[in-house]
Coordinates of C-alpha atoms and ligand atoms in Angstrom, one line a residue:
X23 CA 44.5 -10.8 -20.4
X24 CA 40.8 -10.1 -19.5
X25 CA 39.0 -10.7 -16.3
X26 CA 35.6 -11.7 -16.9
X27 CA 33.2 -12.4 -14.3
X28 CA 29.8 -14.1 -14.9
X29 CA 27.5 -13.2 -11.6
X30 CA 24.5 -15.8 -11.9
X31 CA 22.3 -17.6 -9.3
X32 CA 19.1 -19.6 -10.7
X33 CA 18.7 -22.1 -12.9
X34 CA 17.8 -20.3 -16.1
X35 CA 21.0 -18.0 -15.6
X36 CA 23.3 -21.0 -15.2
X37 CA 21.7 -23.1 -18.2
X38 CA 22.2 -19.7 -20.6
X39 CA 25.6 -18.6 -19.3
X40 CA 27.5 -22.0 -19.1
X41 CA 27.9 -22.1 -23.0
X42 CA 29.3 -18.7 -22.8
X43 CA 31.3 -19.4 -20.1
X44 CA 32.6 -22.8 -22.0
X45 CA 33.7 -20.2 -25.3
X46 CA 35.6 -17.6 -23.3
X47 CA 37.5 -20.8 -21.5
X48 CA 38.7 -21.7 -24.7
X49 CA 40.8 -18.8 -25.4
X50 CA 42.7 -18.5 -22.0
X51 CA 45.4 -16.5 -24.0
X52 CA 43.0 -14.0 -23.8
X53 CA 40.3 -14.3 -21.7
X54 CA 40.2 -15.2 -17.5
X55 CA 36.2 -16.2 -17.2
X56 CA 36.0 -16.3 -13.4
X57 CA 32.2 -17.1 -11.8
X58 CA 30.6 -15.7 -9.2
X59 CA 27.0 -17.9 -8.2
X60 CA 24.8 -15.9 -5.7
X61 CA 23.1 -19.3 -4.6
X62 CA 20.3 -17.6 -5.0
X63 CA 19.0 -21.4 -6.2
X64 CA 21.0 -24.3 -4.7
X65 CA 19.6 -27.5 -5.7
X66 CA 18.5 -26.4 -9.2
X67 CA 21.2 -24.4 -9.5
X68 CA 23.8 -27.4 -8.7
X69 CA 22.3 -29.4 -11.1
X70 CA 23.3 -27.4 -13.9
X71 CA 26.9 -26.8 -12.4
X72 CA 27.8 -30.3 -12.4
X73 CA 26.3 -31.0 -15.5
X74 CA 28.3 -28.8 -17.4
X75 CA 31.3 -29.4 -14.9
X76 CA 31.2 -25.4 -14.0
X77 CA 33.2 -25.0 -10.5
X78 CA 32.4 -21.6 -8.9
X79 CA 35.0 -19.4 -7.7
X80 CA 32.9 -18.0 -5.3
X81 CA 29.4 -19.4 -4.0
X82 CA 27.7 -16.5 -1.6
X83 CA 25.2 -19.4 -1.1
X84 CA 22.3 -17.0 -0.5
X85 CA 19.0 -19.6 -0.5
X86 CA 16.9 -19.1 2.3
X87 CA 13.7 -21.3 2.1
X88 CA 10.8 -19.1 1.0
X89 CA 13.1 -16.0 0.5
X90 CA 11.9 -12.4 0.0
X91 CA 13.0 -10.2 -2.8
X92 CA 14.1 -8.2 0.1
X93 CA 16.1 -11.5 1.6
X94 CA 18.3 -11.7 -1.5
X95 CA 18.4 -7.9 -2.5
X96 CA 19.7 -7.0 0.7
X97 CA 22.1 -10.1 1.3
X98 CA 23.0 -9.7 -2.2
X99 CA 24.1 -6.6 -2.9
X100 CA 26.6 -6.5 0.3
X101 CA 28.4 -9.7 -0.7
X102 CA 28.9 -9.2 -4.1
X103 CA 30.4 -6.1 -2.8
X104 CA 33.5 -8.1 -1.5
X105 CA 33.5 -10.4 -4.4
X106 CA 34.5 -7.3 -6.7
X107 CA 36.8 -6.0 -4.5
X108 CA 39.0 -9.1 -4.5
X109 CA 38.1 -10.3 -8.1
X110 CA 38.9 -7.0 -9.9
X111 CA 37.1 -8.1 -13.5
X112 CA 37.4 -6.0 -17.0
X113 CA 33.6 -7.1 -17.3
X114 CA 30.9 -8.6 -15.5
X115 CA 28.4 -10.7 -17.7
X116 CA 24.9 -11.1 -15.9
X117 CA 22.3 -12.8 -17.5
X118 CA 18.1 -12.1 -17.7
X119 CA 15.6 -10.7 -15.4
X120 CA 16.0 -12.5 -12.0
X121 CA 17.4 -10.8 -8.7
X122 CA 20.8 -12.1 -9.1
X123 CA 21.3 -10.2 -12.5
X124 CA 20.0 -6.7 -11.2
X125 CA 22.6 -7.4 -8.4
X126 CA 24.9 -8.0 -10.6
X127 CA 24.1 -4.9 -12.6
X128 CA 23.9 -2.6 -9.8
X129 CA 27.0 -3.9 -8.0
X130 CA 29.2 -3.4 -10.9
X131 CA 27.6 -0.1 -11.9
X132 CA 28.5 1.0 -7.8
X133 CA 32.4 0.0 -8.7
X134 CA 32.9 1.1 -11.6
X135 CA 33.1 -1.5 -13.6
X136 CA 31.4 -2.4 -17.2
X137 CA 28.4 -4.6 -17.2
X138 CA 27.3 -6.9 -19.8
X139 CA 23.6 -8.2 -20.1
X140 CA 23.1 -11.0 -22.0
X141 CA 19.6 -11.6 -23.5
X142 CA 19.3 -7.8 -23.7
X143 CA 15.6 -6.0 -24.6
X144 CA 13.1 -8.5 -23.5
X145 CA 10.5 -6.4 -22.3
X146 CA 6.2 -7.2 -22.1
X147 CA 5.2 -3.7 -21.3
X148 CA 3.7 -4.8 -18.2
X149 CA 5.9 -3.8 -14.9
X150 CA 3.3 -6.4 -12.6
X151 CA 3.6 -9.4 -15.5
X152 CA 6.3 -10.9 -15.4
X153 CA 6.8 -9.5 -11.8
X154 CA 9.9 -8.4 -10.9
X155 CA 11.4 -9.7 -14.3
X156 CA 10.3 -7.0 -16.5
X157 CA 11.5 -3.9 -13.8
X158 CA 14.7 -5.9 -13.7
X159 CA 15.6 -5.7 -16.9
X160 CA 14.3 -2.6 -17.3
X161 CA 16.9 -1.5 -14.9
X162 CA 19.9 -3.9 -15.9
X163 CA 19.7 -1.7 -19.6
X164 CA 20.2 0.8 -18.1
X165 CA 23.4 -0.2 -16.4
X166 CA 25.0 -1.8 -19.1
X167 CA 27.3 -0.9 -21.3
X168 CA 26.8 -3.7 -23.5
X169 CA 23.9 -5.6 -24.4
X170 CA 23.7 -9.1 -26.3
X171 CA 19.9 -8.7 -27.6
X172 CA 18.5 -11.9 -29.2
X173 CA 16.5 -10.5 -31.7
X174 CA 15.8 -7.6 -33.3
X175 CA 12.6 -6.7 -31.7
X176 CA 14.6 -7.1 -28.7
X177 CA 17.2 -4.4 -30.3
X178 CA 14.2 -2.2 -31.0
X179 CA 12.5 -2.3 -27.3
X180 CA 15.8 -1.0 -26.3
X181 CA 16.1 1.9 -28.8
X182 CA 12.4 3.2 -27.9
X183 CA 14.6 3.3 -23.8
X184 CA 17.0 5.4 -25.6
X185 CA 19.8 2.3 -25.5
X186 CA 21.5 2.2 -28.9
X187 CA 25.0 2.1 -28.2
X188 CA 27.0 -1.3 -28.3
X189 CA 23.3 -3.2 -28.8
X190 CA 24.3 -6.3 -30.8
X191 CA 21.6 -8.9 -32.0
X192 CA 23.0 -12.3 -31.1
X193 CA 20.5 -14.5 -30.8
X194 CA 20.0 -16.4 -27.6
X195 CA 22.7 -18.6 -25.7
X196 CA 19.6 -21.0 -25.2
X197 CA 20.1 -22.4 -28.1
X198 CA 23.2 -23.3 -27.5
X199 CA 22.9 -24.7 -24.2
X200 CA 20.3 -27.2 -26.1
X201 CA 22.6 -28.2 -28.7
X202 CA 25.1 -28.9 -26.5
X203 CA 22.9 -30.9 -23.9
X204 CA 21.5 -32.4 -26.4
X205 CA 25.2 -34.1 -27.9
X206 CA 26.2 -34.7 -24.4
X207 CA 22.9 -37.1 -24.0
X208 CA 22.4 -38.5 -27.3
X209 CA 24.8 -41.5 -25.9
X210 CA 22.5 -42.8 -23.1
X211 CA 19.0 -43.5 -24.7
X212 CA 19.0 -46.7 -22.0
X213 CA 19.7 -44.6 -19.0
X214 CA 16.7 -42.2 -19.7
X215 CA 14.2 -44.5 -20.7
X216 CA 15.2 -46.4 -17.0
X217 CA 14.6 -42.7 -14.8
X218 CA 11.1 -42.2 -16.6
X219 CA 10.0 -46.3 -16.0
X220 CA 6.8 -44.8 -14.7
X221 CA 5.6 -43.2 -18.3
X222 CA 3.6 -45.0 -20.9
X223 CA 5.1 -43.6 -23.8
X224 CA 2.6 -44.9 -26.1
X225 CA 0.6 -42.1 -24.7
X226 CA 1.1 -38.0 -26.4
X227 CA 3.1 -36.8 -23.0
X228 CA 2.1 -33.4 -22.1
X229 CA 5.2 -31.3 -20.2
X230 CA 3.9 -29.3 -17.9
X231 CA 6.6 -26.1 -16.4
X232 CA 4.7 -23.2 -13.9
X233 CA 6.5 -21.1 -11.2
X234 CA 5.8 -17.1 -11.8
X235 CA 5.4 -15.0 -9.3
X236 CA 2.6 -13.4 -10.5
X237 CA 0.6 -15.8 -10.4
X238 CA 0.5 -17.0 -7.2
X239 CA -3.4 -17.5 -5.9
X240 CA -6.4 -18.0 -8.6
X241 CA -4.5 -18.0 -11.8
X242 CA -2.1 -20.5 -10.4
X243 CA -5.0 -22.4 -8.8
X244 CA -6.9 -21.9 -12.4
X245 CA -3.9 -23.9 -14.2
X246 CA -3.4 -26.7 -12.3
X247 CA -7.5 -27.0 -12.4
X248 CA -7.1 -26.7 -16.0
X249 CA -4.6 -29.5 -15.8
X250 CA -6.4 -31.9 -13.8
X251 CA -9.6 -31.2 -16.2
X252 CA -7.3 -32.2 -19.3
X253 CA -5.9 -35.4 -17.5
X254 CA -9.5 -36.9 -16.6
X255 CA -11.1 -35.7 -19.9
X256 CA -8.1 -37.8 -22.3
X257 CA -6.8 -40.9 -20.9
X258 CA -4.5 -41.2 -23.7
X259 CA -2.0 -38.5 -22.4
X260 CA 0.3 -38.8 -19.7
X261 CA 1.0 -35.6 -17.9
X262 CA 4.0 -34.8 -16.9
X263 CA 5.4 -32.0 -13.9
X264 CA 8.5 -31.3 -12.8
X265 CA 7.8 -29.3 -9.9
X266 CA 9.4 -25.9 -8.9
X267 CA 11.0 -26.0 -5.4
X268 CA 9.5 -22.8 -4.8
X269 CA 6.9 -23.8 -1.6
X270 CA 4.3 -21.3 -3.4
X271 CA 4.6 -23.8 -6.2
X272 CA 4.6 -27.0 -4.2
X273 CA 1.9 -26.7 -1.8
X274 CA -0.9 -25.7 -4.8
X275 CA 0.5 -28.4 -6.8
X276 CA 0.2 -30.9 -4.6
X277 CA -2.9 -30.2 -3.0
X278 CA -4.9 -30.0 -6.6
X279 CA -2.8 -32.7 -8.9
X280 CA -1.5 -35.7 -6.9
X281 CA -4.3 -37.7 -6.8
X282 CA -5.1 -38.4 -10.7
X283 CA -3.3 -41.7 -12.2
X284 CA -2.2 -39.9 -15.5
X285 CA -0.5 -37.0 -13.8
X286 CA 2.8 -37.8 -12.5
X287 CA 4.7 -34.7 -10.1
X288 CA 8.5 -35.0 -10.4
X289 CA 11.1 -33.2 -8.6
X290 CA 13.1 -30.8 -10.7
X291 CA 14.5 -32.8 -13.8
X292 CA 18.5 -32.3 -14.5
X293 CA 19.1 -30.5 -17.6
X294 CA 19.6 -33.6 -20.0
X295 CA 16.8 -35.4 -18.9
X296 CA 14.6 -32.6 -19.1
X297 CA 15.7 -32.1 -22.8
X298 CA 15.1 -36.0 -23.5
X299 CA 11.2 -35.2 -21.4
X300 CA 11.0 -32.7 -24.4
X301 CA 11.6 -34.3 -26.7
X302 CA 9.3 -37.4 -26.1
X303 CA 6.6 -35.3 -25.7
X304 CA 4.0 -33.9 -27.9
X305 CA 3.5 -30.6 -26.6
X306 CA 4.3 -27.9 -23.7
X307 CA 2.5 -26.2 -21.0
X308 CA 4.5 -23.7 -19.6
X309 CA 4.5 -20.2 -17.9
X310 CA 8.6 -20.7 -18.3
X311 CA 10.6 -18.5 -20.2
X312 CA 13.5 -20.3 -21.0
X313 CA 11.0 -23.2 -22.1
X314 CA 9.4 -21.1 -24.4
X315 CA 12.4 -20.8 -26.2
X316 CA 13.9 -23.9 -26.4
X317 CA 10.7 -26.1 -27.1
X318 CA 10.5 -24.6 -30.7
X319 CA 14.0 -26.2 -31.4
X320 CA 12.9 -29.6 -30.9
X321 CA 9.5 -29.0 -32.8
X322 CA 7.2 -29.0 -29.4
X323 CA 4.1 -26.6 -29.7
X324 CA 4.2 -24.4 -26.5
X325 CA 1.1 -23.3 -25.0
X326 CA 2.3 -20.6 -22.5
X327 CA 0.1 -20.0 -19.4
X328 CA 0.7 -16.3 -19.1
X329 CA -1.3 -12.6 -19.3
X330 CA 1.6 -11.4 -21.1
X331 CA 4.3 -12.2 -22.4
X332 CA 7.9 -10.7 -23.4
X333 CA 8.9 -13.8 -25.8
X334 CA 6.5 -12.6 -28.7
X335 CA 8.5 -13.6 -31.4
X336 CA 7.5 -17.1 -30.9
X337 CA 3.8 -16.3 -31.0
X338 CA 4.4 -14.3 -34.3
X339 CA 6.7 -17.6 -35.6
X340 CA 3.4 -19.5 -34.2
X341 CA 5.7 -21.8 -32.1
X342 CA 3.7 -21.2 -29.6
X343 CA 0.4 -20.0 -28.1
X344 CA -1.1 -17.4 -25.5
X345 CA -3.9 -19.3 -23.4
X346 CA -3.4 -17.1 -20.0
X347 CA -4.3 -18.1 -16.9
X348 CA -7.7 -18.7 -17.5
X349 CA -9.2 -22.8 -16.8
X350 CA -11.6 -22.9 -19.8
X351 CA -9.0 -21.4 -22.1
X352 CA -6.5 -23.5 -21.5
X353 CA -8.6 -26.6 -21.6
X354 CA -10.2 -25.4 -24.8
X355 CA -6.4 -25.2 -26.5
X356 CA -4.8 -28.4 -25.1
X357 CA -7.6 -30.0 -26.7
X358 CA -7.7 -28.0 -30.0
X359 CA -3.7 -29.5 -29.8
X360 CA -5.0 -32.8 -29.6
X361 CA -7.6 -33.5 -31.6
X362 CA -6.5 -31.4 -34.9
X363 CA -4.1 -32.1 -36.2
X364 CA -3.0 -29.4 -39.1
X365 CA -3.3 -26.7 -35.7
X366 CA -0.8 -29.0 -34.3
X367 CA 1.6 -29.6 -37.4
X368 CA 1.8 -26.0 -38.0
X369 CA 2.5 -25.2 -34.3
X370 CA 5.1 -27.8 -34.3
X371 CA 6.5 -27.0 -38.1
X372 CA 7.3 -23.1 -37.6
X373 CA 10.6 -22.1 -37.4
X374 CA 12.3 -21.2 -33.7
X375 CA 13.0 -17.3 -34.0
X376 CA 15.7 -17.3 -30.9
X377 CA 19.2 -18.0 -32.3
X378 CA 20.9 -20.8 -33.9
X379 CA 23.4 -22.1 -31.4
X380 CA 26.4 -19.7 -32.3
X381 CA 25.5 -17.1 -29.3
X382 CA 28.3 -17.3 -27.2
X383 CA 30.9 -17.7 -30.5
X384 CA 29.6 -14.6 -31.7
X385 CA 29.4 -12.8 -28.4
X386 CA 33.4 -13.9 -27.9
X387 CA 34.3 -13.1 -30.8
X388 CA 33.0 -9.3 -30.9
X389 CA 34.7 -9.0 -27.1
X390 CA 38.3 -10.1 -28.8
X391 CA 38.0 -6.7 -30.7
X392 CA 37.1 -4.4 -28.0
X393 CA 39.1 -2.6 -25.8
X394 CA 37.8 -2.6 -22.4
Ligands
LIG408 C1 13.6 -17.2 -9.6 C2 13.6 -15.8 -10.4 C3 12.7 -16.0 -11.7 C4 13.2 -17.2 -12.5 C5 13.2 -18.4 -11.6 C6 13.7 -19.6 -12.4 C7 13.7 -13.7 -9.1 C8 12.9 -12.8 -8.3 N1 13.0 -14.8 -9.6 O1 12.2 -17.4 -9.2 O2 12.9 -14.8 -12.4 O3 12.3 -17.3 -13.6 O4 14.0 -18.2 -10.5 O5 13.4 -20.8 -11.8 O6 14.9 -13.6 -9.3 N2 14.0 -23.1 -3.9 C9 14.6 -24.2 -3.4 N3 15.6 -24.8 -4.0 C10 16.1 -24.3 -5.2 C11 15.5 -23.2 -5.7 C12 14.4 -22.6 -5.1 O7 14.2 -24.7 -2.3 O8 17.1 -24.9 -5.7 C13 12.8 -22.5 -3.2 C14 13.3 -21.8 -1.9 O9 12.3 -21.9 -0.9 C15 13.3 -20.3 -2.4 C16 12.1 -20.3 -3.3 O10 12.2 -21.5 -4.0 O11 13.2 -19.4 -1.3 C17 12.1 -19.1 -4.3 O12 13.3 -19.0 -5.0 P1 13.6 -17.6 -5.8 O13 14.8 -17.7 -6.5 O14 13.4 -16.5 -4.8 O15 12.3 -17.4 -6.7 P2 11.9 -18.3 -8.0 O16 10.4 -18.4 -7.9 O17 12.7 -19.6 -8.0
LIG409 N1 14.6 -27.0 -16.7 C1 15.3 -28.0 -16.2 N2 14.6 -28.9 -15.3 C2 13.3 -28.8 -15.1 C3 12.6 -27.7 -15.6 C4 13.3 -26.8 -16.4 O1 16.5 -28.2 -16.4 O2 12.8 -29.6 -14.3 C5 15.3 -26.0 -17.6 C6 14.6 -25.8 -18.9 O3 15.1 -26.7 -19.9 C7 15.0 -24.3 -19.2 C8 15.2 -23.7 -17.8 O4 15.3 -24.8 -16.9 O5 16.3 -24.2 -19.9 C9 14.1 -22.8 -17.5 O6 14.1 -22.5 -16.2 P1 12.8 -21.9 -15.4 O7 11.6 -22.4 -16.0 O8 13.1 -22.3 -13.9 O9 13.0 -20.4 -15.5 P2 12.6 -19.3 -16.6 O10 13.2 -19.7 -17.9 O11 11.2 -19.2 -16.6 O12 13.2 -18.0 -16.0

């Protein structure tokens, strides 16, 4: 019997482990899958939890309000220290880019114990953009000893660092997070279209995600400007926001886009009904990784409010779009995406490059013949 510990703390983590964590349950024989959440997130992060009924074994309930990088680094690193001490795992799975995972990575690495990354390779070239993501998983490669890559231009950004051994192109456990939502909330058609009452669906709904770091100031002041320019300019979209908790978020939001009638601020949607919000709509505006990737699977063009960006294989798919961070740019494309039509239907047509749903199957599967 294995020990396998999955270290994860923010939402993204939770949604893209927790079909992993599902597969290695079923083979108990085999496997022990044991998690450890940071709390790095609580409210987002519980959502997820109790939608996929995940109990942690241990919660170091980090969140502070308005935490440093410092805050959870620091905090981080020491608790997880006891955590592997009494746990003992084979493995530890971290997932991503955020805090959380390099803890995960670092503490492992300082016991002695193997690491695996999943979503392996991302990289945009640009250590300020996304900031700290891309020196996160810069360093996470190279703690790991095994790395479930996505793609293969995922496989290759690793090879240029030098990390070939035990690379393995997977694709990405998004996907199957999504196909599983999706069959939990196929059921409840009723229930959904009670929570969004307030939504004129006869309207295109525009999605609306934005929370990066590097961003915060102009550019993040230049997108929801952008935003409130598209909602006065077409009366015949609805926009909608599910808001980041993050108070560098909040406070910009609400100061620029509470006032207009067709823009509607929402706290942060659970899982399902954010997939159901998806799906109803008619396109995405999003500086959200995780978004990026799972909009192409339910044919949403995704305009991605970034500089850079590390998901390019959905730009060279053309499910989705660069517009930056720039106000006239963004305005220009929403309304390109509006108004023609075979720009729209070959946005929303192309095929999603990021996995087919049998992630964490494969991922098992290769683990059952490996000694570790
Ligand atoms: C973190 C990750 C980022 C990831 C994002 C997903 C790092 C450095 N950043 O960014 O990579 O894309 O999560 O959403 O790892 N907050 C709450 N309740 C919550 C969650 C957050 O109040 O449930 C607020 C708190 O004030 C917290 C702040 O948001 O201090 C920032 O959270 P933090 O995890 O540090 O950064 P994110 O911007 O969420
Ligand atoms: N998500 C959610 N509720 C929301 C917004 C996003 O459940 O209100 C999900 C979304 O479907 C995706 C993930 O959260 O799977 C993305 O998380 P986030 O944008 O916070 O982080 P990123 O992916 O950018 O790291």
């Amino acid at each position: 019997m294995k020990k396998i510990l999955f270290v994860f703390g923010t939402r993204p983590e939770a949604i893209k482990m927790a079909p992993l964590i599902k597969e290695f349950s079923r083979f108990p024989e085999l496997f022990q899958a044991i998690t450890c959440i940071t709390g790095q997130h609580r409210h987002m992060l519980d959502q997820v939890l109790a939608f996929f009924s995940i109990t942690p074994d241990y919660d170091l309930n980090l969140m502070q309000p308005d935490q440093s990088l410092f805050d959870i680094t620091s905090k981080g690193l020491k608790a997880l220290e006891a955590v592997l001490e009494d746990c003992t795992p084979s493995l530890v799975f971290v997932q991503g880019d955020t805090t959380t995972a390099f803890l995960g990575a670092l503490g492992s690495y300082y016991k002695k114990i193997k690491v695996a990354h999943l979503e392996a390779g991302l990289r945009s070239g640009n250590r300020q953009s996304p900031f700290p993501e891309e020196g996160n998983r810069i360093m996470i490669g190279h703690l790991a000893d095994f790395h479930f890559a996505p793609t293969n231009t995922a496989q290759k950004n690793l090879a240029q660092e030098n990390i070939r051994d035990n690379v393995y192109v997977v694709g990405n456990t998004v996907i199957d997070a999504l196909y599983l939502g999706l069959s939990i909330l196929k059921e409840e058609e009723a229930t959904y279209l009670r929570f969004f009452h307030k939504l004129d669906f006869t309207k295109k709904i525009i999605l609306v995600t934005g929370h990066r770091r590097e961003s915060f100031g102009a550019p993040f002041e230049n997108i929801c400007l952008a935003i409130k320019k598209i909602a006065q300019t077409f009366e015949d979209v609805e926009v909608v926001y599910p808001v980041h908790l993050n108070p560098n978020v909040q406070g910009v939001v609400n100061r620029i886009l509470s006032d207009q009638p067709n823009i509607h601020l929402l706290a942060p949607l659970e899982y399902p009904h954010l997939l159901w919000l998806m799906e109803k709509s008619y396109l995405v505006l999003t500086d959200s990784g995780g978004i990026q990737e799972e909009a192409p699977s339910l044919g949403k063009p995704v305009l991605v409010m970034r500089e850079v960006t590390e998901r390019t294989e959905g730009i060279e798919a053309g499910t989705a779009a660069l517009v930056g961070t720039d106000r006239q740019t963004i305005v220009q494309k929403v309304t390109e995406l509006l108004q023609d039509q075979p720009v729209y239907e070959s946005m929303a047509n192309a095929v999603n490059p990021y996995g087919d749903g049998t992630t964490s199957q494969q991922i098992v599967s290769l683990l059952q013949g490996i000694q570790l």
